[in-house]
Amino acid sequence: MISISDNETYSNLLIFKFKNFEMEYPENIKSILRFSENTGENKELECINTLGKCRYKNIFVLGIGTTEEFNSVKLFKTLGDAILKLKNSLSELDILPTFPNDFNYTIGESLQIALYKYTGIKKVENKIKLQNINIISKYKDSINKGLIIGHSINYSRQLVNMPSNYVTPKYIVQQAENIARSENLDIQILDKYMLKQLGMNCICSVGKGSIHNPRLIIMQYFGNPRDKKILSLIGKGVTFDSGGISLKPSKGMEDMISDMAGAASVLCVMECISKLKPKKNIIALIPVVENMPSGSAYKPGDVIITYSGKTVEVVNTDAEGRLILCDAISYAKELGSTTIIDIATLTGSCANFLGNINIGLLSNSNELAHDIIKCGKNVGENFWRLPNNIEYMNELKSDAADIKNTSTKCGAILGGMFLQSFCEDINFAHIDIAGSAYSSKPSSPYDKGANALPTRTLIEYIMESNK
Ligand code: BES
Ligand code: ZN
Ligand code: ZN
C-alpha cells in the first residue's frame, strides 16, 4: 500500500542528499544527519541506525549528485535504484521528498515502477517484502498522478511477462475491453470473419496456423474532435512467435512470449491518456495473432493481397510482424490518421545492433523523428534513428508479387522500410523495441523482465505537443 500524508508513519525513512547543497529537514532528522557519511554521490545509499535518538529506527540517506546535473530522469533512476535495493529487505518505509513540485510526478512514477516485480505463476505466491510506503508530502495530486501512470506501466509489463497460454489474442481483446469500459473509450473488435470480409488478408494469414483466432482491436480517443489531426498508434500483438513454418530454433524460443510488447505499450498509452485527458485525437490499432506452424499455417512462397491492395510474397513466415502491421497501417490511413507510429518487437537485427541501450527508430519525417527523440530524452529513453534511403527498397523487390516480406540483409532497416512503404505521404515513425522491451537484468527503476518501453516517451509526446 502506498499512502501520501503529512505524518511520519513507519519505522524507516528515506531522505535525499545533494553533493553541493543542503536541503531543509525537520530538526529531529537534521540532528541525525550530522552523523551521515554520505557524500551525496549519485545512487550512494547509506543506512543510519538512529539508536533510538529519533522516532525512526533507520534513516536511509540517498545521494543524488549535484544540483547542476539534477533533473527528473536522474531522480527517476536514482530513487528507483534505492527502491530496487531496499524492496526485498524492508517491509515499511517513509519517503520524504524535498524537491519542487515539478518533480513529484516523477517520484510517484519511479516508486511505482521500482516496486513491480514479476513473480510468475506459482502455487505459493512470492511477493516483495516492501508492502507499506508512506510519502510525506503535501503535493498529493502530482504524486498520485505519477503513481497512477506507474501503475498502468506495470500493468503493461505484467501482460508482457505473462506466458502465452494465458495471454492469447482473446485475452488481450478482453484487456482492451476492460480498459475501454472503465475509461469510457470507444472500442471496436474486428474478428476473423470481419477481417476476412474487409480484406485484411495479412492479419488472417499470419493467424491461420493457430487455434487462437486473430483479431484487430481499434480504440479511439477524441480529446479535440474539431482538430483534424489524428495520431494512430499501432502495436504489434504477436502473443507467441514460433516463427511459423520458418520455425525458430528452440533455444530462446520461450522469450517469444514477449512479442506482444508493442501491443501492451499501446494499450498502456490508451489507458493513461484516458486518465490524463489531453486535447488530442488518438486511435490505437492492435492486431493480435499467434504465429504457429500447422497444416493450416501460411507458408513461405505464399502471395498475400494486403488490405492496401498491394501484394506481398512471403519469403519467411518469421517476418510476421510487418505483415500484421501493414494491414493495420492501411486501415489507420483510411480512418483519417495524419501521423502513424508503430511500436513493435520487429527484428532480432535491431536487438543485435542496438542492444538494450537504444530503441530503433525509422521515420519518413525529420520533424516527427526529432520530436520522438526529444521526448525520449526528457523521460530517459534513448532512440537511434535508422536510415531510410529509398534504395533499400530494391532489396524487397519480388518476382512473384509487388514486394516481398524480407531479404537476407539490413534486417532492422528493411523491416521499417517495408512498413514505411505502406504510409506514402503520411507522417510515419516505426519504433523497433526488439532489444529494449525486455531485460534479463534489473536496470533502475525497472526490475528484470518487461519494462513497457517506449510508453513513457509516447505519453510525453502526446502530452508535450498538447502544451
Ligand atoms: N519477433 C521477432 C523479432 C525478435 C527477435 C523480437 C528477438 C525480440 C527478440 C520477429 O518476428 C522475427 O522473427 N524477425 C525476424 C525477421 C527475419 C526473418 C527477416 C528476425 O529478426 O530474425
Ligand atoms: Zn515476431
Ligand atoms: Zn517472427
Coordinates of C-alpha atoms in Angstrom, one line a residue, residues 75-310:
L75 CA 15.6 11.3 -9.9
F76 CA 13.6 8.6 -11.8
K77 CA 16.6 6.4 -12.0
T78 CA 18.1 7.2 -8.6
L79 CA 15.0 6.7 -6.5
G80 CA 14.3 3.6 -8.5
D81 CA 17.7 2.2 -7.8
A82 CA 17.3 2.7 -4.0
I83 CA 13.9 1.0 -4.0
L84 CA 15.2 -1.9 -6.0
K85 CA 17.9 -2.3 -3.3
L86 CA 15.5 -2.0 -0.4
K87 CA 12.4 -3.7 -1.6
N88 CA 13.4 -7.2 -0.6
S89 CA 14.8 -6.3 2.8
L90 CA 12.5 -3.7 4.3
S91 CA 8.8 -4.1 4.9
E92 CA 7.9 -0.5 5.5
L93 CA 9.3 2.9 4.6
D94 CA 8.5 6.6 4.8
I95 CA 9.9 8.7 2.0
L96 CA 10.5 12.5 2.5
P97 CA 11.0 14.2 -0.9
T98 CA 12.0 17.8 -0.6
F99 CA 12.0 18.8 -4.2
P100 CA 10.0 21.5 -6.0
N101 CA 6.6 20.3 -7.1
D102 CA 7.7 19.6 -10.7
F103 CA 9.5 16.5 -9.5
N104 CA 6.7 14.9 -7.5
Y105 CA 5.1 13.3 -10.6
T106 CA 8.4 11.6 -11.2
I107 CA 8.6 10.4 -7.6
G108 CA 5.3 8.7 -8.0
E109 CA 6.2 7.1 -11.3
S110 CA 9.6 5.9 -10.2
L111 CA 8.4 4.5 -7.0
Q112 CA 5.5 2.5 -8.5
I113 CA 7.7 1.2 -11.3
A114 CA 10.5 0.1 -9.0
L115 CA 8.1 -1.7 -6.7
Y116 CA 6.9 -4.0 -9.5
K117 CA 8.4 -7.5 -9.9
Y118 CA 7.1 -10.3 -12.0
T119 CA 6.6 -13.2 -9.6
G120 CA 5.5 -15.8 -12.0
I121 CA 2.5 -18.1 -11.6
K122 CA 3.3 -20.2 -8.6
K123 CA 1.5 -22.3 -6.0
V124 CA 3.0 -20.2 -3.2
E125 CA 3.0 -16.5 -4.0
N126 CA 6.4 -14.8 -3.7
K127 CA 5.6 -11.2 -3.1
I128 CA 8.2 -8.5 -2.5
K129 CA 8.8 -7.5 1.2
L130 CA 8.2 -3.8 0.9
Q131 CA 4.5 -3.6 1.1
N132 CA 3.9 -0.4 3.1
I133 CA 5.1 3.0 1.9
N134 CA 4.2 6.5 3.0
I135 CA 5.3 9.5 1.1
I136 CA 5.4 12.6 3.4
S137 CA 4.3 15.4 1.2
K138 CA 1.7 18.0 0.6
Y139 CA 1.8 17.6 -3.1
K140 CA -0.8 14.8 -3.2
D141 CA -2.1 15.4 -6.7
S142 CA 1.1 15.3 -8.6
I143 CA 2.5 12.3 -6.7
N144 CA -0.8 10.5 -7.3
K145 CA -0.7 11.2 -11.0
G146 CA 2.7 9.6 -11.2
L147 CA 1.6 6.6 -9.1
I148 CA -1.4 6.1 -11.5
I149 CA 0.8 6.2 -14.6
G150 CA 3.3 3.9 -13.0
H151 CA 0.5 1.5 -12.2
S152 CA -0.5 1.4 -15.9
I153 CA 3.1 0.9 -16.9
N154 CA 3.3 -2.1 -14.5
Y155 CA 0.1 -3.5 -15.9
S156 CA 1.6 -3.4 -19.4
R157 CA 4.8 -5.1 -18.1
Q158 CA 2.7 -7.8 -16.5
L159 CA 1.0 -8.6 -19.8
V160 CA 4.4 -8.9 -21.5
N161 CA 5.8 -11.1 -18.7
M162 CA 2.9 -13.5 -18.6
P163 CA 3.1 -16.6 -20.7
S164 CA 1.3 -17.1 -24.0
N165 CA -1.0 -19.9 -22.7
Y166 CA -2.6 -17.1 -20.6
V167 CA -2.0 -14.1 -22.8
T168 CA -3.8 -15.2 -26.0
P169 CA -5.2 -12.9 -28.7
K170 CA -8.6 -13.2 -27.0
Y171 CA -7.1 -12.4 -23.6
I172 CA -5.6 -9.1 -25.0
V173 CA -9.0 -8.3 -26.5
Q174 CA -10.6 -8.7 -23.1
Q175 CA -8.0 -6.5 -21.5
A176 CA -8.7 -3.8 -24.1
E177 CA -12.4 -4.1 -23.5
N178 CA -11.9 -3.8 -19.7
I179 CA -9.8 -0.6 -20.3
A180 CA -12.4 0.8 -22.7
R181 CA -15.2 0.1 -20.4
S182 CA -13.7 1.6 -17.3
E183 CA -12.2 4.6 -19.1
N184 CA -15.1 5.2 -21.4
L185 CA -13.2 4.8 -24.6
D186 CA -14.7 3.9 -28.0
I187 CA -13.7 0.3 -28.9
Q188 CA -14.3 -2.0 -31.9
I189 CA -13.0 -5.5 -32.3
L190 CA -12.7 -7.0 -35.8
D191 CA -12.9 -10.8 -35.6
K192 CA -11.5 -13.3 -38.0
Y193 CA -14.6 -13.2 -40.2
M194 CA -14.8 -9.4 -40.4
L195 CA -11.1 -9.2 -41.1
K196 CA -11.5 -11.7 -44.0
Q197 CA -14.5 -9.8 -45.3
L198 CA -12.7 -6.5 -45.2
G199 CA -9.6 -8.0 -47.0
M200 CA -7.1 -7.8 -44.1
N201 CA -5.5 -10.9 -45.5
C202 CA -2.1 -10.4 -43.9
I203 CA -3.6 -10.5 -40.3
C204 CA -5.7 -13.5 -41.3
S205 CA -2.8 -15.3 -42.9
V206 CA -0.4 -14.9 -40.0
G207 CA -3.1 -16.1 -37.6
K208 CA -4.1 -19.1 -39.8
G209 CA -1.8 -21.7 -38.2
S210 CA -3.0 -21.2 -34.6
I211 CA -6.1 -22.4 -32.8
H212 CA -6.4 -18.9 -31.4
N213 CA -8.2 -16.7 -33.9
P214 CA -6.6 -13.4 -34.9
R215 CA -8.3 -10.0 -34.2
L216 CA -7.8 -6.3 -34.8
I217 CA -8.5 -4.1 -31.8
I218 CA -9.4 -0.5 -32.6
M219 CA -9.7 2.0 -29.7
Q220 CA -10.5 5.7 -30.2
Y221 CA -9.9 8.7 -28.0
F222 CA -11.1 12.1 -29.4
G223 CA -10.0 14.8 -27.0
N224 CA -10.3 17.5 -29.6
P225 CA -12.8 16.5 -32.2
R226 CA -12.6 19.8 -34.0
D227 CA -8.9 19.3 -34.7
K228 CA -8.3 17.4 -38.0
K229 CA -5.1 15.9 -36.6
I230 CA -5.3 12.3 -35.7
L231 CA -2.4 10.2 -34.3
S232 CA -2.6 6.5 -34.7
L233 CA -0.6 4.2 -32.6
I234 CA -0.2 0.6 -33.8
G235 CA 1.2 -2.1 -31.6
K236 CA 2.5 -5.5 -32.7
G237 CA 0.5 -8.1 -30.8
V238 CA 2.0 -11.5 -31.6
T239 CA 1.2 -13.4 -28.4
F240 CA 3.7 -16.1 -29.3
D241 CA 6.1 -16.1 -32.3
S242 CA 7.3 -19.6 -33.0
G243 CA 8.4 -18.3 -36.4
G244 CA 5.6 -20.4 -38.0
I245 CA 6.7 -22.8 -40.8
S246 CA 10.0 -20.9 -40.9
L247 CA 10.4 -22.3 -37.3
K248 CA 12.7 -20.5 -34.9
P249 CA 15.5 -22.5 -33.2
S250 CA 14.3 -23.9 -29.8
K251 CA 17.0 -22.1 -27.9
G252 CA 15.4 -18.9 -26.6
M253 CA 12.1 -19.5 -28.2
E254 CA 10.4 -19.1 -24.8
D255 CA 11.3 -15.4 -25.0
M256 CA 8.8 -15.0 -27.8
I257 CA 6.0 -14.7 -25.3
S258 CA 7.1 -11.0 -25.3
D259 CA 6.3 -10.5 -29.0
M260 CA 3.2 -8.6 -28.0
A261 CA 5.1 -5.9 -26.1
G262 CA 4.2 -3.2 -28.7
A263 CA 0.5 -4.1 -28.2
A264 CA 0.9 -3.9 -24.4
S265 CA 2.6 -0.5 -24.8
V266 CA -0.2 0.9 -26.9
L267 CA -2.8 -0.4 -24.5
C268 CA -1.0 1.3 -21.7
V269 CA -0.8 4.6 -23.6
M270 CA -4.6 4.4 -24.2
E271 CA -5.3 3.8 -20.5
C272 CA -3.0 6.6 -19.5
I273 CA -4.4 9.2 -21.9
S274 CA -7.9 8.4 -21.0
K275 CA -7.0 9.4 -17.5
L276 CA -4.8 12.4 -18.4
K277 CA -7.3 13.6 -21.0
P278 CA -5.1 15.6 -23.4
K279 CA -6.8 17.7 -26.1
K280 CA -5.6 15.3 -28.9
N281 CA -7.2 12.7 -31.1
I282 CA -5.6 9.3 -30.8
I283 CA -6.5 6.0 -32.4
A284 CA -5.0 2.7 -31.2
L285 CA -4.8 -0.2 -33.6
I286 CA -3.7 -3.5 -32.2
P287 CA -3.6 -6.6 -34.4
V288 CA -3.4 -9.7 -32.2
V289 CA -2.3 -13.1 -33.5
E290 CA -0.4 -16.2 -32.6
N291 CA 2.3 -17.2 -35.2
M292 CA 2.3 -21.1 -35.3
P293 CA 3.3 -23.8 -37.7
S294 CA 0.5 -26.3 -38.6
G295 CA -1.3 -27.8 -41.5
S296 CA -3.4 -24.6 -41.8
A297 CA -0.4 -22.2 -41.4
Y298 CA 0.7 -19.7 -44.1
K299 CA 3.8 -20.8 -45.9
P300 CA 7.0 -19.4 -47.5
G301 CA 6.2 -18.7 -51.1
D302 CA 2.6 -17.7 -50.4
V303 CA 1.5 -14.4 -52.0
I304 CA -1.0 -12.3 -49.9
I305 CA -3.1 -9.5 -51.1
T306 CA -2.7 -6.9 -48.4
Y307 CA -5.6 -4.6 -47.2
S308 CA -4.0 -1.8 -49.3
G309 CA -4.3 -4.0 -52.5
K310 CA -0.5 -4.3 -52.8

